[in-house]
PDB file of C-alpha atoms in Angstrom:
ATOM      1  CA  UNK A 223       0.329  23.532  20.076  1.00 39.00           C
ATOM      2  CA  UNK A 224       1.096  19.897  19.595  1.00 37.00           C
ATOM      3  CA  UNK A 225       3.427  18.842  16.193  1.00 36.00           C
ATOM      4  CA  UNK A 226       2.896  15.767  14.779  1.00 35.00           C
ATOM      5  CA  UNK A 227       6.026  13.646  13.792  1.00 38.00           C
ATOM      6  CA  UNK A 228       6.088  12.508  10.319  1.00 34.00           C
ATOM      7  CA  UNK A 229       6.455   9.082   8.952  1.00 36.00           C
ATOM      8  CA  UNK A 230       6.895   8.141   5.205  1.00 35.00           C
ATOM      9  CA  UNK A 231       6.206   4.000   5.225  1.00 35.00           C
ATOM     10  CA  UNK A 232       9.075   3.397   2.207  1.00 38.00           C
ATOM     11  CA  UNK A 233       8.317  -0.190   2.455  1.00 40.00           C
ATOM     12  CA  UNK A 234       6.380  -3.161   3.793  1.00 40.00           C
ATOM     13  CA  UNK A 235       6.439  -7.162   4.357  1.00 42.00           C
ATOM     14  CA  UNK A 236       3.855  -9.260   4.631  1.00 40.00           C
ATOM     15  CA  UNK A 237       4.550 -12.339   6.176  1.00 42.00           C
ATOM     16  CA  UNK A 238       2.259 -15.142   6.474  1.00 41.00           C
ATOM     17  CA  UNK A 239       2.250 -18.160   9.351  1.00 40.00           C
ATOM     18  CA  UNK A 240       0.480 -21.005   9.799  1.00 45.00           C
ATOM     19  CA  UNK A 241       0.839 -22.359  13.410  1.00 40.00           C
ATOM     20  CA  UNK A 242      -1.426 -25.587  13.738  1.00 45.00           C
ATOM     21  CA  UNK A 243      -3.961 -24.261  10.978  1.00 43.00           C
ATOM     22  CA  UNK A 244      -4.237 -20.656  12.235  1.00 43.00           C
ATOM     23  CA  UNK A 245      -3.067 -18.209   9.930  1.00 41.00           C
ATOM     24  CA  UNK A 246      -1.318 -15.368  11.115  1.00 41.00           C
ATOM     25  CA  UNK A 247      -0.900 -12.460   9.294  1.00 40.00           C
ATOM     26  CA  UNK A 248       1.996 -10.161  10.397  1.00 40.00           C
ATOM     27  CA  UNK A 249       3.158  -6.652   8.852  1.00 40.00           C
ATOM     28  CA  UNK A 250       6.394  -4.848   9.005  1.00 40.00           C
ATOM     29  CA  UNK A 251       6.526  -1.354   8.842  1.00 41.00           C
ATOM     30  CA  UNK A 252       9.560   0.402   7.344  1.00 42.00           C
ATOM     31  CA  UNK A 253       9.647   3.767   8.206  1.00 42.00           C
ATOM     32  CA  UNK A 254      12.296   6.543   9.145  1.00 42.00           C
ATOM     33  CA  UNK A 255      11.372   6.881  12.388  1.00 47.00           C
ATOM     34  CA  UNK A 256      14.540   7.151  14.818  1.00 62.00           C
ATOM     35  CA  UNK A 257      14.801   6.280  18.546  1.00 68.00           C
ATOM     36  CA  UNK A 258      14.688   2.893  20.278  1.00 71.00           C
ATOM     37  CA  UNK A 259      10.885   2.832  20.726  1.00 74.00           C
ATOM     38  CA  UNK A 260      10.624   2.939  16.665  1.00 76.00           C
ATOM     39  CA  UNK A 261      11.419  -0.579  16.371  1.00 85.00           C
ATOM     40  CA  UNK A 262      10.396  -3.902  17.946  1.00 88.00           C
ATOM     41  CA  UNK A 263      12.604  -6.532  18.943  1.00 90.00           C
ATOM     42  CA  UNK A 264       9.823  -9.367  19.120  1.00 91.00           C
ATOM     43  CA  UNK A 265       9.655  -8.235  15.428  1.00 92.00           C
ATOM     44  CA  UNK A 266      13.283  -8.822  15.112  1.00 93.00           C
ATOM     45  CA  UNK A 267      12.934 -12.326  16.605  1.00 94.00           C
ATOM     46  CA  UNK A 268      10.633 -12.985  14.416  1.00 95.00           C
ATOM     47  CA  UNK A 269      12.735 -12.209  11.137  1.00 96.00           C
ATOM     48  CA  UNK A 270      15.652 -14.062  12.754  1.00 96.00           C
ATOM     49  CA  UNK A 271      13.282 -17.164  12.819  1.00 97.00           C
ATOM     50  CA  UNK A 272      11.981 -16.504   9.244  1.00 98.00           C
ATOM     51  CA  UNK A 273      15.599 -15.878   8.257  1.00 98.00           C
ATOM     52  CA  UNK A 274      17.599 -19.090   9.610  1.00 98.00           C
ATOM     53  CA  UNK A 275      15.088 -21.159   8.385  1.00 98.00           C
ATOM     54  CA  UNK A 276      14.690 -19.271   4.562  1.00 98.00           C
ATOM     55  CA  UNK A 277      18.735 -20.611   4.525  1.00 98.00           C
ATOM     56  CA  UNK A 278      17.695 -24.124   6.303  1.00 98.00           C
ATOM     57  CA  UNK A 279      15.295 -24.366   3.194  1.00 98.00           C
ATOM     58  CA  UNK A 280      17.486 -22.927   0.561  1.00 97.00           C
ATOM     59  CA  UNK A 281      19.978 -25.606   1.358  1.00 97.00           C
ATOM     60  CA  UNK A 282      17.801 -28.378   0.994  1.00 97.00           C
ATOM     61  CA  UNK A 283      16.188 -26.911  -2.657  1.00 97.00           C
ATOM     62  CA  UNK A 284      20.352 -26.786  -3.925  1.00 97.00           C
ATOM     63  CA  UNK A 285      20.523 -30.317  -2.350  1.00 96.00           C
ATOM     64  CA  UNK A 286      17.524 -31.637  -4.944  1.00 95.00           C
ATOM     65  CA  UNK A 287      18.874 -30.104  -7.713  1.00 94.00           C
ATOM     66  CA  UNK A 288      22.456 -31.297  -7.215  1.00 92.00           C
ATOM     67  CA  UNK A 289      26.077 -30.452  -8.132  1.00 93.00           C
ATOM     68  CA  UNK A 290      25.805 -28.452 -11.535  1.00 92.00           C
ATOM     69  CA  UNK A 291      27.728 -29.979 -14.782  1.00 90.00           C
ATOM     70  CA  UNK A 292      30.140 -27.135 -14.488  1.00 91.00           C
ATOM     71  CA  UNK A 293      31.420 -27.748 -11.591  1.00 93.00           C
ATOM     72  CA  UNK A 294      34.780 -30.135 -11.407  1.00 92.00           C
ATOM     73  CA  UNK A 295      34.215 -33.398 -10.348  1.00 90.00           C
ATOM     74  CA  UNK A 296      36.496 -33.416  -7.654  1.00 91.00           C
ATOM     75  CA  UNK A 297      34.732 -30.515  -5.682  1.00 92.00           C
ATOM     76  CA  UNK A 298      32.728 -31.615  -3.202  1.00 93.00           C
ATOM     77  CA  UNK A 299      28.931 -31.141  -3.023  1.00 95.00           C
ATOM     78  CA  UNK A 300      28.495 -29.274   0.548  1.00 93.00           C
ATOM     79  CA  UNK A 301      31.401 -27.329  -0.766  1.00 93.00           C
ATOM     80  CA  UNK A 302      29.525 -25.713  -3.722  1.00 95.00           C
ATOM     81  CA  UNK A 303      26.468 -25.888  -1.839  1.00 96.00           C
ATOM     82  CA  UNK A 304      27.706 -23.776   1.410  1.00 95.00           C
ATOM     83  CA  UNK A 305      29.481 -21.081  -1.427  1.00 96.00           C
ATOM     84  CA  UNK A 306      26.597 -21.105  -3.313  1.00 97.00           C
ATOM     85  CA  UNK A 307      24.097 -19.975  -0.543  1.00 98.00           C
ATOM     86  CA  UNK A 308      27.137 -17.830   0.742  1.00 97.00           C
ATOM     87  CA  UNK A 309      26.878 -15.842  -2.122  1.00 98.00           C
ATOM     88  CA  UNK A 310      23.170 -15.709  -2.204  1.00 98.00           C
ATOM     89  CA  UNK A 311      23.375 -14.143   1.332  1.00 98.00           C
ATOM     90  CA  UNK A 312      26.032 -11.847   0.282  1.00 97.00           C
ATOM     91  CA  UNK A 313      23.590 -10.811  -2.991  1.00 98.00           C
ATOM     92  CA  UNK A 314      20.686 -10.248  -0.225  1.00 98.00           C
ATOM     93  CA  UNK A 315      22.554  -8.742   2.338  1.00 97.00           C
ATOM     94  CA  UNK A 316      24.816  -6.528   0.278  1.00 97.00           C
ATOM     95  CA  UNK A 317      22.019  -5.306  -1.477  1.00 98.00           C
ATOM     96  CA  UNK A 318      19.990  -4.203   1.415  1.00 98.00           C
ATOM     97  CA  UNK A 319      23.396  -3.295   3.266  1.00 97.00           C
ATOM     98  CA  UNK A 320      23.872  -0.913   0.725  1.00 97.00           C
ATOM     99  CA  UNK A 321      20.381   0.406   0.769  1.00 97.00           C
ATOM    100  CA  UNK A 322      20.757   1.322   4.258  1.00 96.00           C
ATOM    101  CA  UNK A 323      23.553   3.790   3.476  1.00 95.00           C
ATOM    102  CA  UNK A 324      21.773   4.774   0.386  1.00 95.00           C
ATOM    103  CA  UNK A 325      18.728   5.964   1.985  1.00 94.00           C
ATOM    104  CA  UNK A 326      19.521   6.701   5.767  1.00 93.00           C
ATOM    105  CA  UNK A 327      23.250   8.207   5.531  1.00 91.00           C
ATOM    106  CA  UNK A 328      22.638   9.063   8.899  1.00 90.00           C
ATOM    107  CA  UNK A 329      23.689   5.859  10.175  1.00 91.00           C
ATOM    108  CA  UNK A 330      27.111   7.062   9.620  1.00 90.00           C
ATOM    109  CA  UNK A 331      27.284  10.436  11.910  1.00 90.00           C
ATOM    110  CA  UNK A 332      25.338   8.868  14.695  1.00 90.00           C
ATOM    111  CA  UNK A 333      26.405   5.171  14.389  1.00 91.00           C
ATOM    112  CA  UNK A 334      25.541   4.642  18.073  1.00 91.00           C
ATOM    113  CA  UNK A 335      22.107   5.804  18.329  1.00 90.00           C
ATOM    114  CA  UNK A 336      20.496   6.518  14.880  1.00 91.00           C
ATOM    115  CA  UNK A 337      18.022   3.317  14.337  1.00 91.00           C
ATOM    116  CA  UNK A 338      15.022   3.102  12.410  1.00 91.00           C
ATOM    117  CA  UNK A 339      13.160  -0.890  11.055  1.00 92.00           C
ATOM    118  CA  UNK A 340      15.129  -0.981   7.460  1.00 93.00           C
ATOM    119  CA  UNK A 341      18.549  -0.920   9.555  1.00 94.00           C
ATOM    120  CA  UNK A 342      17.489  -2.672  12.397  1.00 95.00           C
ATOM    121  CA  UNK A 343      16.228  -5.969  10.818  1.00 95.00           C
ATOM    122  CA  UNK A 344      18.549  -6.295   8.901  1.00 96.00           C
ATOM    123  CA  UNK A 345      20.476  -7.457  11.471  1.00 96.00           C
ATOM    124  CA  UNK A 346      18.450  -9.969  12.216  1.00 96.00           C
ATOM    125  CA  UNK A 347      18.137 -11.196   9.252  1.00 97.00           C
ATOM    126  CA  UNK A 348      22.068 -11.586   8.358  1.00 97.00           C
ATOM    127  CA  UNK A 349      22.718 -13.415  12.040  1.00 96.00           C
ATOM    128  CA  UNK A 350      20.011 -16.098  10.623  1.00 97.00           C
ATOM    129  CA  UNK A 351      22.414 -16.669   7.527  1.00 97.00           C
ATOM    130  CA  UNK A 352      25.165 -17.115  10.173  1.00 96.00           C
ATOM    131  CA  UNK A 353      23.340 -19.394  12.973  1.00 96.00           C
ATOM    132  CA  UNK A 354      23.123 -21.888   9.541  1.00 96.00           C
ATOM    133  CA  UNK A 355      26.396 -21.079   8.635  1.00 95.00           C
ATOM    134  CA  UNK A 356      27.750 -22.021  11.591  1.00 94.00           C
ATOM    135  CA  UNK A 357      25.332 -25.273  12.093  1.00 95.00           C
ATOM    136  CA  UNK A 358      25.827 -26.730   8.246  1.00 94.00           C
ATOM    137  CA  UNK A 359      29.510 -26.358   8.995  1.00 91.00           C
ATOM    138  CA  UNK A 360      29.155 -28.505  11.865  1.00 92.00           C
ATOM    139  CA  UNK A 361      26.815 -30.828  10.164  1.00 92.00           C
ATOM    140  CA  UNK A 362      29.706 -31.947   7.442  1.00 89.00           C
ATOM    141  CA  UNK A 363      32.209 -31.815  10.385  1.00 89.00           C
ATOM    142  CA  UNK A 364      33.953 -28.720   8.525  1.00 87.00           C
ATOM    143  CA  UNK A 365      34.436 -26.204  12.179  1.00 83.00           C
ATOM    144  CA  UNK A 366      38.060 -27.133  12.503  1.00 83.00           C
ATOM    145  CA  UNK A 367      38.934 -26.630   8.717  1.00 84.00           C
ATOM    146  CA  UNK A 368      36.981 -23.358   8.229  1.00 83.00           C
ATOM    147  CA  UNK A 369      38.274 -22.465  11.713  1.00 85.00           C
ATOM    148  CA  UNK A 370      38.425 -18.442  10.256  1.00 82.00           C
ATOM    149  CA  UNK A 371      34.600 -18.739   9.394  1.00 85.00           C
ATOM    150  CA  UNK A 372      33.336 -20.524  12.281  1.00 86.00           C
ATOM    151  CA  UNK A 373      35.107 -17.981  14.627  1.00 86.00           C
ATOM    152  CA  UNK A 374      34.586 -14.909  12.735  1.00 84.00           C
ATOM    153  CA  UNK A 375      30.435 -16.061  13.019  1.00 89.00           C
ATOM    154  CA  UNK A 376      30.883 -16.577  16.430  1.00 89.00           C
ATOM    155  CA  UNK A 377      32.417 -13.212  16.970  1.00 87.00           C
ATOM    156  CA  UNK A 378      29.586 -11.760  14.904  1.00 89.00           C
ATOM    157  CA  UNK A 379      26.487 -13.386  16.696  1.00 91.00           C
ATOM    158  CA  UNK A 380      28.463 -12.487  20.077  1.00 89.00           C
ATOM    159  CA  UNK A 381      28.599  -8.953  19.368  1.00 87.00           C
ATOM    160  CA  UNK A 382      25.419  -8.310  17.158  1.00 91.00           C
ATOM    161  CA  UNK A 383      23.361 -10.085  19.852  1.00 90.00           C
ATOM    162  CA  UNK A 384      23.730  -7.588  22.210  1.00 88.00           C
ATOM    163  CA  UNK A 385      23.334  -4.553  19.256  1.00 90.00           C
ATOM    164  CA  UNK A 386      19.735  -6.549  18.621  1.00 89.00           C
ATOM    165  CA  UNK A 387      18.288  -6.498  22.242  1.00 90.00           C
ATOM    166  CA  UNK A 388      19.863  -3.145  23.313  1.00 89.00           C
ATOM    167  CA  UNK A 389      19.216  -1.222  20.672  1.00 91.00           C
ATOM    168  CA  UNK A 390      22.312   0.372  20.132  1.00 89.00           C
ATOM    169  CA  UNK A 391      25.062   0.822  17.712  1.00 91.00           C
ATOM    170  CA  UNK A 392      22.778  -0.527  14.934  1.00 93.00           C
ATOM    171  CA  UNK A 393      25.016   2.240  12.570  1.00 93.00           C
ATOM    172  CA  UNK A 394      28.259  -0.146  13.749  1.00 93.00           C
ATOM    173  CA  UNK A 395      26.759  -3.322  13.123  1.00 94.00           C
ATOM    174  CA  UNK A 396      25.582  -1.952   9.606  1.00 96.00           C
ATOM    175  CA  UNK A 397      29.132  -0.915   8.884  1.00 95.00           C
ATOM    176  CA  UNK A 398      30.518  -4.443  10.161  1.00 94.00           C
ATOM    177  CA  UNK A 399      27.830  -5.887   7.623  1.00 96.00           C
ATOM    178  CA  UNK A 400      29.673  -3.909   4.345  1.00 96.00           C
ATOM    179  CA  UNK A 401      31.512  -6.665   4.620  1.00 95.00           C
ATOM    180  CA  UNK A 402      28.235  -8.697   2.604  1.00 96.00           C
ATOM    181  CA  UNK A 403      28.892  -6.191  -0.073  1.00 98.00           C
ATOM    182  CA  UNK A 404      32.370  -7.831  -1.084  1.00 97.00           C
ATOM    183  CA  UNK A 405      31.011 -11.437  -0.425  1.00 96.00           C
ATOM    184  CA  UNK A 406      29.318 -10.897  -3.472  1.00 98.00           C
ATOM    185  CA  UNK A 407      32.734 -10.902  -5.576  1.00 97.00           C
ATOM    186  CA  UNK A 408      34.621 -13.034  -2.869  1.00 96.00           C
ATOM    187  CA  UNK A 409      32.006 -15.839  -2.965  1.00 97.00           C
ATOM    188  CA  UNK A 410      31.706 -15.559  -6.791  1.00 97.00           C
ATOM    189  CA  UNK A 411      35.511 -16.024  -7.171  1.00 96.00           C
ATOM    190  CA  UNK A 412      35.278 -19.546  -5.303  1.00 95.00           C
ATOM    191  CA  UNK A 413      32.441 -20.580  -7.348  1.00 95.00           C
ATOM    192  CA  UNK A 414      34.575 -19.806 -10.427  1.00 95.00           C
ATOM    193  CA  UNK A 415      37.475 -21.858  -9.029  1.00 94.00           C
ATOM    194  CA  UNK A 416      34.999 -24.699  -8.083  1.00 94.00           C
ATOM    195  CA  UNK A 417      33.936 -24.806 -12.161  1.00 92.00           C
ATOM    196  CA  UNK A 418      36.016 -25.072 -15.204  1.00 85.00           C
ATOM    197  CA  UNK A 419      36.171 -21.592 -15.659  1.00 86.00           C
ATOM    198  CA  UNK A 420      40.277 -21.239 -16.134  1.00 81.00           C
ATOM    199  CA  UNK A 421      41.989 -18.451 -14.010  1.00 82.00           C
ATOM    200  CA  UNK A 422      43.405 -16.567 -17.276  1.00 84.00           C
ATOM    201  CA  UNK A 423      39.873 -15.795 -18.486  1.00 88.00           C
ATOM    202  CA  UNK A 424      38.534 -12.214 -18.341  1.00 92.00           C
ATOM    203  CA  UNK A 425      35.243 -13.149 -16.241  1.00 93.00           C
ATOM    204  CA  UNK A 426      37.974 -14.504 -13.362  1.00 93.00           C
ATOM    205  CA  UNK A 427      40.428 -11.582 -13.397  1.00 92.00           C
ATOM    206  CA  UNK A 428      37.319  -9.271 -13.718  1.00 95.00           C
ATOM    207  CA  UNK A 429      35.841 -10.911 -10.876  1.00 96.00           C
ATOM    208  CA  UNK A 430      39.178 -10.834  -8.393  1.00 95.00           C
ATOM    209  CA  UNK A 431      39.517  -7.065  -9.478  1.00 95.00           C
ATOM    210  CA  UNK A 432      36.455  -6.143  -8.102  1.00 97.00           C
ATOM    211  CA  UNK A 433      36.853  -8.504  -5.014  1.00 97.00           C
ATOM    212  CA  UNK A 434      40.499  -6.732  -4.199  1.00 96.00           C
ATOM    213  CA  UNK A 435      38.495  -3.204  -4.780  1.00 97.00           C
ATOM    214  CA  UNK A 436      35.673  -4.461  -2.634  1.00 97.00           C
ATOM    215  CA  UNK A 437      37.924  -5.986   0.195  1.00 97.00           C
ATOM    216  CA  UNK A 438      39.375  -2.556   0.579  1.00 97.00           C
ATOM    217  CA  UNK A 439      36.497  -0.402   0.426  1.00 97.00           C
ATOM    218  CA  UNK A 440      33.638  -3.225   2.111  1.00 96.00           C
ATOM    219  CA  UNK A 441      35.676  -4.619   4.373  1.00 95.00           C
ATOM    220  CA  UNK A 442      38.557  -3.032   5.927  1.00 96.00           C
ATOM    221  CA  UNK A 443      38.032   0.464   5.898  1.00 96.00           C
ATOM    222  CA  UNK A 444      34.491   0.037   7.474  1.00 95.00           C
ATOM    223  CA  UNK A 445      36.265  -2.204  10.152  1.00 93.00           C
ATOM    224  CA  UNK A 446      38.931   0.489  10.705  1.00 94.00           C
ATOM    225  CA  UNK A 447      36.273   3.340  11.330  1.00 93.00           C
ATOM    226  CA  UNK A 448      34.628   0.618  14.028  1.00 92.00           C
ATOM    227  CA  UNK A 449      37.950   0.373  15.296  1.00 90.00           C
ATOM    228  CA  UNK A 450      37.889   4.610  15.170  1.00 90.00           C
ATOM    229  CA  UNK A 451      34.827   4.342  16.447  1.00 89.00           C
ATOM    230  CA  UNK A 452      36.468   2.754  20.067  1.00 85.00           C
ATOM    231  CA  UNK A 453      37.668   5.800  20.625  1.00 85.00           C
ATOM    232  CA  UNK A 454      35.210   8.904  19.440  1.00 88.00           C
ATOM    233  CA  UNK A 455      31.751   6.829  21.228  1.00 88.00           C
ATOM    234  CA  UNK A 456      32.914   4.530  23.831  1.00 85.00           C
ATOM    235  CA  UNK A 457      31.987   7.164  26.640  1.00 86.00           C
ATOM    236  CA  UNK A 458      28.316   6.435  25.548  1.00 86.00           C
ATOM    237  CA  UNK A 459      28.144   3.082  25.967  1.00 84.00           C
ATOM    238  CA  UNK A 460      28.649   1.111  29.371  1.00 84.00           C
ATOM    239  CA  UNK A 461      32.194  -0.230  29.888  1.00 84.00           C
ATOM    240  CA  UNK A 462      31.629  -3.831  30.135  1.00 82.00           C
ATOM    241  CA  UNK A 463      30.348  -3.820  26.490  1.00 84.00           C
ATOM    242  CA  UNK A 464      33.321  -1.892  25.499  1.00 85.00           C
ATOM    243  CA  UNK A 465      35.609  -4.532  27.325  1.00 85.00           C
ATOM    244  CA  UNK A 466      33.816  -6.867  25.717  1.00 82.00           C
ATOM    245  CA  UNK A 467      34.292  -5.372  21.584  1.00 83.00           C
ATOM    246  CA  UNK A 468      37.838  -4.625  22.340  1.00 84.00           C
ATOM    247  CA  UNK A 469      38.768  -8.854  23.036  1.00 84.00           C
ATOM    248  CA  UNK A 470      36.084 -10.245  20.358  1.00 82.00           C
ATOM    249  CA  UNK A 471      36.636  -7.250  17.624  1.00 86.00           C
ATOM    250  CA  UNK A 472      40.468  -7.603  16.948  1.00 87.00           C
ATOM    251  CA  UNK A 473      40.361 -11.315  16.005  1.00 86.00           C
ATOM    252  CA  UNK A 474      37.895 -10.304  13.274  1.00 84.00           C
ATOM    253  CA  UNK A 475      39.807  -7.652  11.802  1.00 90.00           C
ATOM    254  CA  UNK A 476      43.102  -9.725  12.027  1.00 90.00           C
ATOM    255  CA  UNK A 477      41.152 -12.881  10.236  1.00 88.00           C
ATOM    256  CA  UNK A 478      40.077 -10.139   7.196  1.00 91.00           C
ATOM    257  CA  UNK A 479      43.566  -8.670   6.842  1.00 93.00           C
ATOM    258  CA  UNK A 480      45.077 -12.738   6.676  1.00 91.00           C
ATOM    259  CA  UNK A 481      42.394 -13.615   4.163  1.00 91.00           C
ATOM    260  CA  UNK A 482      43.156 -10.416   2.446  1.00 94.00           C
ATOM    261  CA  UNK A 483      46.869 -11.119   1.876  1.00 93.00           C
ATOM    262  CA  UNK A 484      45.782 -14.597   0.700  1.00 91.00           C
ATOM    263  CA  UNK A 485      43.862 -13.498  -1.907  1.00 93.00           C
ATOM    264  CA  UNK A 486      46.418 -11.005  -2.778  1.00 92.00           C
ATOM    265  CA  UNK A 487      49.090 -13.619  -2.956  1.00 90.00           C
ATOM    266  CA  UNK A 488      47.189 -15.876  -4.914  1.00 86.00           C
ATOM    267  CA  UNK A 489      45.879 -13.547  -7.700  1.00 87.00           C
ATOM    268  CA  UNK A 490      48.429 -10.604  -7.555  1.00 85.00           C
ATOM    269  CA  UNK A 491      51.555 -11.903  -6.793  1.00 78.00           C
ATOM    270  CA  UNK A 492      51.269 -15.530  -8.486  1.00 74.00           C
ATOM    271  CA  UNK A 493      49.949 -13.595 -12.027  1.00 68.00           C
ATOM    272  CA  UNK A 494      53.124 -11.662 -12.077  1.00 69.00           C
ATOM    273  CA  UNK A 495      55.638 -14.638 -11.134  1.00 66.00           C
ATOM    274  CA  UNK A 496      53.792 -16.928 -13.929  1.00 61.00           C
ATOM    275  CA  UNK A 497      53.880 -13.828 -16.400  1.00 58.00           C
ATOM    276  CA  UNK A 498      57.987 -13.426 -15.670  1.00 60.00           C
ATOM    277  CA  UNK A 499      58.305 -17.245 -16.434  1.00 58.00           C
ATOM    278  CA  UNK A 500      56.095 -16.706 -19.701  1.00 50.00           C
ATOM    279  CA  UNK A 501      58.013 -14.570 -21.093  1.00 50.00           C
ATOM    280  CA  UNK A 502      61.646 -15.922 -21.050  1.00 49.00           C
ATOM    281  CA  UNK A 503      60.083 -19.413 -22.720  1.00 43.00           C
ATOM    282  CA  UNK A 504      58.404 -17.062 -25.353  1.00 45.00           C
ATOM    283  CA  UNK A 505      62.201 -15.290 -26.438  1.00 41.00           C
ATOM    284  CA  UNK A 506      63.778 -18.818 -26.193  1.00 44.00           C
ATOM    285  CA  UNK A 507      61.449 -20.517 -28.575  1.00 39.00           C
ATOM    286  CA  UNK A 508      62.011 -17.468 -31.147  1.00 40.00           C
ATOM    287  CA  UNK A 509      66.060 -17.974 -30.738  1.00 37.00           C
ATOM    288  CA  UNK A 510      65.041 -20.826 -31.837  1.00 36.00           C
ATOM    289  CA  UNK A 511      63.158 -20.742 -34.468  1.00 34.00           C
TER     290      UNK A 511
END
């Protein structure tokens, strides 16, 4: 008696191409299905290709419009402009991110083998965003500056690579990719700095609240149960890939904690030395008076 496996399509995309005046029409299926042979990489290298150049054209739409009035004047334009789509990506890719644990929490008990479309392209997609990154970066001569977020992409597009066209630890990459979930406050918090939005105002400390909270929760816990993860699953998974996650994964993690205490520093600990020095000049002026 033969069973028939069951698949729900919870989504689809429709994407059309025009390659010398042929159209093309291409679906995607999302669907639950598990197992490699549920997803397609030539699919995937398709929605990298869509992907880096969505964030090639984004940047040249910002470009037209210009540096916003509320922005100070002695910001840079491919400043705001790389933040701006940074944030974008981390609005995109934390939403969906967070979709994938939402609706397929089995990602997280079988991180190495669980796959399905709606996880998979997702990676895809994100390592477009970071192929521009990395490429508008060195367009305005900006590696060696933003050293942390040239080698942290780098890291990411080493590693991910190999999750793509394997078709493994999908459920590790997805946890690595939290991370998009705080870029959505982290990003937003640089775009208030870059305006004339002061750092007293509610919509600032609201904002570096939730980016601290975030950090914490999006960022380094998920990288400390990859880091877990070393340990419980690296007998499943051949030991030159292993060899190669333990030298490219601790630089990452190191680079978040750094940028972690930075942020810290600047929002925790310099509030509380500027409200010390408040008060003092508040009791002096009333001896005064």
């Amino acid at each position: 008696m033969s069973t028939r496996k069951r698949v729900s399509i919870t989504g689809i995309i429709c994407v059309l191409i025009n390659i010398q005046d042929r159209r093309c029409l291409v679906w995607i299926y999302f669907n639950p299905g598990d197992g490699r042979d549920s997803v397609n990489v030539r699919t995937a290298n398709l929605v990298f290709l869509i992907s880096t150049i969505f964030w090639f054209c984004m940047s040249a739409v910002v470009t037209k419009f210009g540096k916003p009035k509320f922005v100070k004047s002695d910001v840079k334009f491919y400043k705001w402009r790389n933040i701006f789509i940074s944030w974008v990506h981390g609005v995109l890719g934390g939403t969906w991110n967070f979709l994938c644990v939402l609706w397929y929490p089995g990602l997280l008990e079988d991180p190495v083998f669980y796959l399905n479309n709606f996880i998979y392209l997702m990676i895809p997609f994100s390592m477009g965003y970071f192929l521009y990154d990395v490429i508008d970066n060195m367009m305005n001569g900006t590696l060696l500056s933003n050293w942390e977020v040239t080698l942290h992409h780098v890291l990411v597009l080493i590693g991910f690579t190999y999750n793509w066209t394997a078709k493994v630890c999908l459920g590790y990459s997805i946890l690595a990719l939290m991370a998009e979930i705080n870029s959505i406050f982290l990003h937003f918090r640089k775009m208030l700095q870059f305006s004339t939005v002061g750092y007293e105002t509610k919509i600032y400390r609201t904002t570096s609240l939730l980016n601290l909270i975030s950090f914490i929760l999006c960022r380094l816990l998920p990288q400390c149960r990859i880091l877990n993860g070393f340990y419980i699953d690296g007998y499943k998974l051949p030991r030159m890939y292993m060899v190669t996650l333990s030298i490219i994964f601790p630089p990452g993690f190191i680079i978040n904690v750094i940028l972690f205490w930075r942020i810290f520093k600047s929002d925790v600990l310099r509030s509380l030395k500027a409200d010390k020095t408040v008060k003092p000049i508040k009791s002096n002026s009333k001896k005064e008076d």
